[in-house]
Amino acid sequence: MTENTQTPSSPDSELPTAYTPADVEGKLYERWVERGYFTADPASEKPPYTIVIPPPNVTGSLHLGHAFQHTLMDALTRRKRMQGYESLWLPGMDHAGIATQNKVEQQLAEEGKSRHDLGREAFVERVWQWKEEYGGKILGQMRRLGDGVDWSRERFTMDEGLSKAVQTIFKKLFDDGLIYRAERIINWCPRCLTAISDIEVEYQEDAGELVSIQYGEGEDTLVVATTRAETMLGDTAIAVHPDDERYKHLVGKLIKLPLTDRSIPVVADTHVDPEFGTGCVKVTPAHDPNDFAIGQRHNLPNLTIMDEHGVITVHGPFLGLDRYEARSAVVGALREQGRIVAEKRPYLHSVGHCSRCSTTVEPRLSLQWWVKVETLAKAAGDAVRDGRVAIHPVEMEKRYFDWVDNLNDWCISRQLWWGHRIPVWYGPDGEVVCLGPDDEAPTGEGWTQDTDVLDTWFSSGLWPFSTLGWPEKTPDLAKFYSTDVLVTGHDIIFFWVARMMMFGLYAMDGDVPFKTIALTGLVRDERGKKMSKSFGNVVDPLDWMDKYGSDAVRFTLAKGANPGTDVPIGEDWVQASSKFANKIWNATRFALMNGATIEGELPPAEQLSATDRWILSRLNKTIAQVDAYYEDFQFSKLSEALYHFAWDEVFDWYVELSKTTFFAGGEQAKVSARVLGEVLDVMLRLLHPVVPFVTETLWTTLTGRESLVIADWPEDSGFRDDAAEAEIGSIQTLTKEVRRFRKEQGLDDKQKVPARLDLTGTVLAAHEAAIRQVLRLQPEGDSFSATATLPVAGATVALDLSGTIDVEAERKRLTKDLGAAEKEKAQAEAKLGNEAFLAKAPDNVVDKIKGRLAKAEADIARIQAQLETLPAA
């Protein structure tokens, strides 16, 4: 899309004196959407650039983590659009199976109902109603942030198209033997009443109990220790190491299992660590994954002793007890029989909890559906190893490989009602039929569909291609797949990234789902602490947007975005970013009022002043620097570079140095006005992807053109002028030195001081008027008396401070400071001259005292120099 133009009208009069984000942002965003700037065209001949949004849960709202990643994705797509790419940033939401079902179940509980009161069909309809009512909240918040997404392509993981994609890939995997049904140990949540994956289990240190129990009778006794005494009711063996001489005579024997009428064998298995505890391990195959593996090797029976609610289902005295009640009852019964050898409580140990509801997870033998991941995971690892997919930062590759290289088969079935139902039907005679999206379900008596739904990550694993129309061969899929960049947190490499890699390579015939994985850190508070409701430090980004504007929030987040590392953020920093937006506003208003323009060609270098050549040289270097940072996903560095270029070089130096030119008028003022217009034009383009609202308002006013969204990205012209940079560098050196001296004398930067400048023979000679303007130096006058002389940058600045400071009071203050510095020096020298002290003191203490001495000596020299510059009494 080319830049459209329109005739500007009195640009300086169109800008209010102050920038008020609330007056600009909402209207501006709707204008962008209405004009179709974010809508991508698959028929375009422009090269594609695609990012699919990590779909936020339909249950959620925009938190700082979303705002952070969305800012980075928006910056990337806005820049690429300006560079001439057909940019697609595709939005959408995830149905979030367990989380959403829990929300609706909580809502029903408030009405005194459960999902079973409604039945499956009515409950699912109730969830859809909830989604329509509450699910769109985050989409409105995305608009507030300024997300330049293509709303015409918004997707939902349970919309018709994505449901077709889920059924298609399930059947393909099933037909290829990569999906199977088997009874295995899974993580079970007794609250959510569903299987959950390993990565949905959060481990924490819980205070439990460790009890040592004596099994067997007489000489045939063994002692085992456990934190889950209730599971002994399901023991089907005791395992020892094959080389453990203590127990070799018992291997193969049957041992009496306490509290039951059963006897269980002693088996030898290399999984047992003979050095740990007693070297004996109770084996409960139906309730522990390691025990299940031992059971498989030794053909042990699997005895399930509790139901899906964690309630004991065997052995009379304990039948019907909750697992925690049973634990206490079993220990009590064993104690009565004298079988408790030792007890330790509290015993801190790592316990798994459901990430959705925090309930303690129960390992449980269960018939579930699984994806065989060996070949899929290998393909996902190879795609990174052979360079088809780059992980950024590269040090995150290890975490990725640690996961995909050791991936176990993936349990994909969930015992929920909300989600993609497994497309498998069972017949009356044991038939199992998997149906694709276009297949007719079997009819007749006795046919039933599997009641489970798929893990949420199954459908979101298809996101990069299902959102583009797969399995149909759509124009979108042809144009925009593979996607270019996945921007996501390093915390979901396992949940989501690896799933998308496996499914993308499998479904798309080896084409990678994305070319680069740009991993971010997590947003934390200003002290680096994790944001949590329990800590009371969670921030609603909308509050900050209301107070400071969306640009301020975006700029703060981008400035903190170092690849792969966590991002601290505090309100003070957002406030500082708001001041930056206001600085851009005010400086641009000043420029417009002084004739800054983009009309006409930029004058050739020979017509430009050194100040003009300097800023143009710095401008082109900044373009090159920002481009390099973008390609390396260094958002913090590019934001800092733009901040310092805009605030320091453009506003604090170029504008200030050019004021005398503007005030004088004439041809040189017109030249500088054109240069200033050029600099502002390019600077606003560079800033736009990160701070789109304020830049759009200022740029359209400056240029009279339609929108920055469709403007061209600046290109480095190659213009460099090292001589001009050195010349202006001399002015900066002189200015900083004089300002430092004034500060030491207690003078405000804006306080006018009479001065005589001797700039003869230096590059500074041509800039006397500008130097006087910047430093507020008045002409010397008839009564001038040089009370301080500063040699700097080959020049001399003589100042008359007689009428600006109280000389006697300043002398007393400096004399007092000098005495304190001399005392500090004497004390440090005394310690460093004490051999006994040096012999005993640690190196870091000695180094600290040496530092104090060096500082004292520097302070003495500085204060003495200041005293010498004071006028005589």
PDB file of C-alpha atoms in Angstrom, residues 130-242:
ATOM      1  CA  TRP A 130     -21.016 -17.898  29.025  1.00  0.00           C
ATOM      2  CA  LYS A 131     -18.417 -17.554  26.248  1.00  0.00           C
ATOM      3  CA  GLU A 132     -20.595 -15.096  24.338  1.00  0.00           C
ATOM      4  CA  GLU A 133     -21.246 -13.024  27.451  1.00  0.00           C
ATOM      5  CA  TYR A 134     -17.794 -12.927  29.007  1.00  0.00           C
ATOM      6  CA  GLY A 135     -15.373 -14.266  26.448  1.00  0.00           C
ATOM      7  CA  GLY A 136     -15.049 -11.142  24.334  1.00  0.00           C
ATOM      8  CA  LYS A 137     -13.747  -8.980  27.157  1.00  0.00           C
ATOM      9  CA  ILE A 138     -10.121  -9.494  26.268  1.00  0.00           C
ATOM     10  CA  LEU A 139     -10.727  -8.585  22.623  1.00  0.00           C
ATOM     11  CA  GLY A 140     -11.912  -5.119  23.620  1.00  0.00           C
ATOM     12  CA  GLN A 141      -8.861  -4.731  25.805  1.00  0.00           C
ATOM     13  CA  MET A 142      -6.638  -5.641  22.856  1.00  0.00           C
ATOM     14  CA  ARG A 143      -8.146  -2.716  20.963  1.00  0.00           C
ATOM     15  CA  ARG A 144      -7.305  -0.424  23.883  1.00  0.00           C
ATOM     16  CA  LEU A 145      -3.693  -1.495  23.672  1.00  0.00           C
ATOM     17  CA  GLY A 146      -3.620  -0.743  19.953  1.00  0.00           C
ATOM     18  CA  ASP A 147      -3.212  -4.312  18.658  1.00  0.00           C
ATOM     19  CA  GLY A 148      -3.025  -4.097  14.871  1.00  0.00           C
ATOM     20  CA  VAL A 149      -4.658  -7.488  14.321  1.00  0.00           C
ATOM     21  CA  ASP A 150      -6.748  -8.550  11.342  1.00  0.00           C
ATOM     22  CA  TRP A 151     -10.156  -8.729  12.987  1.00  0.00           C
ATOM     23  CA  SER A 152     -11.710 -10.202   9.828  1.00  0.00           C
ATOM     24  CA  ARG A 153      -9.760 -13.414  10.541  1.00  0.00           C
ATOM     25  CA  GLU A 154     -10.532 -13.763  14.251  1.00  0.00           C
ATOM     26  CA  ARG A 155     -10.661 -17.448  15.234  1.00  0.00           C
ATOM     27  CA  PHE A 156     -11.787 -19.542  18.203  1.00  0.00           C
ATOM     28  CA  THR A 157     -10.447 -23.028  18.900  1.00  0.00           C
ATOM     29  CA  MET A 158     -13.971 -24.451  18.821  1.00  0.00           C
ATOM     30  CA  ASP A 159     -15.342 -22.611  15.815  1.00  0.00           C
ATOM     31  CA  GLU A 160     -16.534 -24.693  12.875  1.00  0.00           C
ATOM     32  CA  GLY A 161     -13.336 -24.471  10.860  1.00  0.00           C
ATOM     33  CA  LEU A 162     -11.014 -25.348  13.707  1.00  0.00           C
ATOM     34  CA  SER A 163     -13.298 -28.200  14.801  1.00  0.00           C
ATOM     35  CA  LYS A 164     -12.954 -29.642  11.301  1.00  0.00           C
ATOM     36  CA  ALA A 165      -9.172 -29.349  11.559  1.00  0.00           C
ATOM     37  CA  VAL A 166      -9.198 -31.193  14.909  1.00  0.00           C
ATOM     38  CA  GLN A 167     -11.264 -34.075  13.551  1.00  0.00           C
ATOM     39  CA  THR A 168      -9.119 -34.276  10.428  1.00  0.00           C
ATOM     40  CA  ILE A 169      -5.796 -34.546  12.209  1.00  0.00           C
ATOM     41  CA  PHE A 170      -7.183 -36.913  14.857  1.00  0.00           C
ATOM     42  CA  LYS A 171      -8.274 -39.346  12.148  1.00  0.00           C
ATOM     43  CA  LYS A 172      -4.998 -38.965  10.254  1.00  0.00           C
ATOM     44  CA  LEU A 173      -2.998 -39.707  13.407  1.00  0.00           C
ATOM     45  CA  PHE A 174      -5.350 -42.577  14.259  1.00  0.00           C
ATOM     46  CA  ASP A 175      -5.060 -44.117  10.788  1.00  0.00           C
ATOM     47  CA  ASP A 176      -1.263 -43.753  10.909  1.00  0.00           C
ATOM     48  CA  GLY A 177      -1.126 -45.618  14.220  1.00  0.00           C
ATOM     49  CA  LEU A 178      -0.013 -42.537  16.127  1.00  0.00           C
ATOM     50  CA  ILE A 179      -3.141 -42.330  18.305  1.00  0.00           C
ATOM     51  CA  TYR A 180      -4.050 -45.286  20.496  1.00  0.00           C
ATOM     52  CA  ARG A 181      -6.072 -46.141  23.580  1.00  0.00           C
ATOM     53  CA  ALA A 182      -4.405 -47.779  26.561  1.00  0.00           C
ATOM     54  CA  GLU A 183      -4.585 -48.188  30.305  1.00  0.00           C
ATOM     55  CA  ARG A 184      -1.752 -46.259  31.891  1.00  0.00           C
ATOM     56  CA  ILE A 185      -0.968 -44.255  35.000  1.00  0.00           C
ATOM     57  CA  ILE A 186      -2.073 -40.660  34.560  1.00  0.00           C
ATOM     58  CA  ASN A 187      -2.308 -37.554  36.717  1.00  0.00           C
ATOM     59  CA  TRP A 188      -5.874 -37.366  37.992  1.00  0.00           C
ATOM     60  CA  CYS A 189      -7.532 -34.341  39.578  1.00  0.00           C
ATOM     61  CA  PRO A 190     -10.219 -35.476  42.035  1.00  0.00           C
ATOM     62  CA  ARG A 191     -11.734 -31.979  41.929  1.00  0.00           C
ATOM     63  CA  CYS A 192     -11.872 -31.448  38.148  1.00  0.00           C
ATOM     64  CA  LEU A 193     -12.547 -35.193  37.669  1.00  0.00           C
ATOM     65  CA  THR A 194     -10.255 -35.448  34.681  1.00  0.00           C
ATOM     66  CA  ALA A 195      -6.833 -36.546  33.603  1.00  0.00           C
ATOM     67  CA  ILE A 196      -4.293 -33.740  33.312  1.00  0.00           C
ATOM     68  CA  SER A 197      -0.914 -33.776  31.595  1.00  0.00           C
ATOM     69  CA  ASP A 198       2.441 -33.752  33.358  1.00  0.00           C
ATOM     70  CA  ILE A 199       2.955 -30.116  32.406  1.00  0.00           C
ATOM     71  CA  GLU A 200      -0.348 -29.147  34.020  1.00  0.00           C
ATOM     72  CA  VAL A 201       0.879 -30.395  37.390  1.00  0.00           C
ATOM     73  CA  GLU A 202       2.502 -27.825  39.667  1.00  0.00           C
ATOM     74  CA  TYR A 203       4.807 -29.143  42.364  1.00  0.00           C
ATOM     75  CA  GLN A 204       5.222 -27.565  45.790  1.00  0.00           C
ATOM     76  CA  GLU A 205       6.671 -28.514  49.148  1.00  0.00           C
ATOM     77  CA  ASP A 206       3.899 -29.883  51.367  1.00  0.00           C
ATOM     78  CA  ALA A 207       4.168 -30.893  55.017  1.00  0.00           C
ATOM     79  CA  GLY A 208       3.126 -34.543  55.121  1.00  0.00           C
ATOM     80  CA  GLU A 209       4.237 -37.567  57.095  1.00  0.00           C
ATOM     81  CA  LEU A 210       6.724 -40.363  56.456  1.00  0.00           C
ATOM     82  CA  VAL A 211       5.888 -43.667  58.099  1.00  0.00           C
ATOM     83  CA  SER A 212       7.963 -46.839  58.112  1.00  0.00           C
ATOM     84  CA  ILE A 213       5.845 -50.007  58.037  1.00  0.00           C
ATOM     85  CA  GLN A 214       6.828 -53.584  58.826  1.00  0.00           C
ATOM     86  CA  TYR A 215       5.533 -56.113  56.280  1.00  0.00           C
ATOM     87  CA  GLY A 216       5.524 -59.908  56.788  1.00  0.00           C
ATOM     88  CA  GLU A 217       5.808 -62.172  59.818  1.00  0.00           C
ATOM     89  CA  GLY A 218       8.592 -63.774  61.799  1.00  0.00           C
ATOM     90  CA  GLU A 219      11.912 -63.886  59.976  1.00  0.00           C
ATOM     91  CA  ASP A 220      10.310 -62.929  56.682  1.00  0.00           C
ATOM     92  CA  THR A 221       9.839 -59.253  57.463  1.00  0.00           C
ATOM     93  CA  LEU A 222      10.676 -56.151  55.499  1.00  0.00           C
ATOM     94  CA  VAL A 223      10.341 -52.448  56.317  1.00  0.00           C
ATOM     95  CA  VAL A 224       9.162 -49.901  53.773  1.00  0.00           C
ATOM     96  CA  ALA A 225       8.707 -46.135  54.140  1.00  0.00           C
ATOM     97  CA  THR A 226       5.901 -44.182  52.510  1.00  0.00           C
ATOM     98  CA  THR A 227       4.203 -40.782  52.556  1.00  0.00           C
ATOM     99  CA  ARG A 228       0.962 -42.327  51.273  1.00  0.00           C
ATOM    100  CA  ALA A 229       0.169 -45.079  53.742  1.00  0.00           C
ATOM    101  CA  GLU A 230      -3.375 -45.543  52.396  1.00  0.00           C
ATOM    102  CA  THR A 231      -2.026 -46.883  49.083  1.00  0.00           C
ATOM    103  CA  MET A 232      -0.617 -49.986  50.823  1.00  0.00           C
ATOM    104  CA  LEU A 233      -4.115 -51.399  50.434  1.00  0.00           C
ATOM    105  CA  GLY A 234      -3.291 -51.653  46.723  1.00  0.00           C
ATOM    106  CA  ASP A 235       0.230 -53.094  47.067  1.00  0.00           C
ATOM    107  CA  THR A 236       0.856 -56.142  44.885  1.00  0.00           C
ATOM    108  CA  ALA A 237       4.581 -56.640  45.607  1.00  0.00           C
ATOM    109  CA  ILE A 238       7.661 -55.454  47.475  1.00  0.00           C
ATOM    110  CA  ALA A 239      10.696 -54.696  45.323  1.00  0.00           C
ATOM    111  CA  VAL A 240      14.385 -54.926  46.242  1.00  0.00           C
ATOM    112  CA  HIS A 241      17.515 -54.535  44.174  1.00  0.00           C
ATOM    113  CA  PRO A 242      18.777 -57.820  42.619  1.00  0.00           C
TER     114      PRO A 242
END
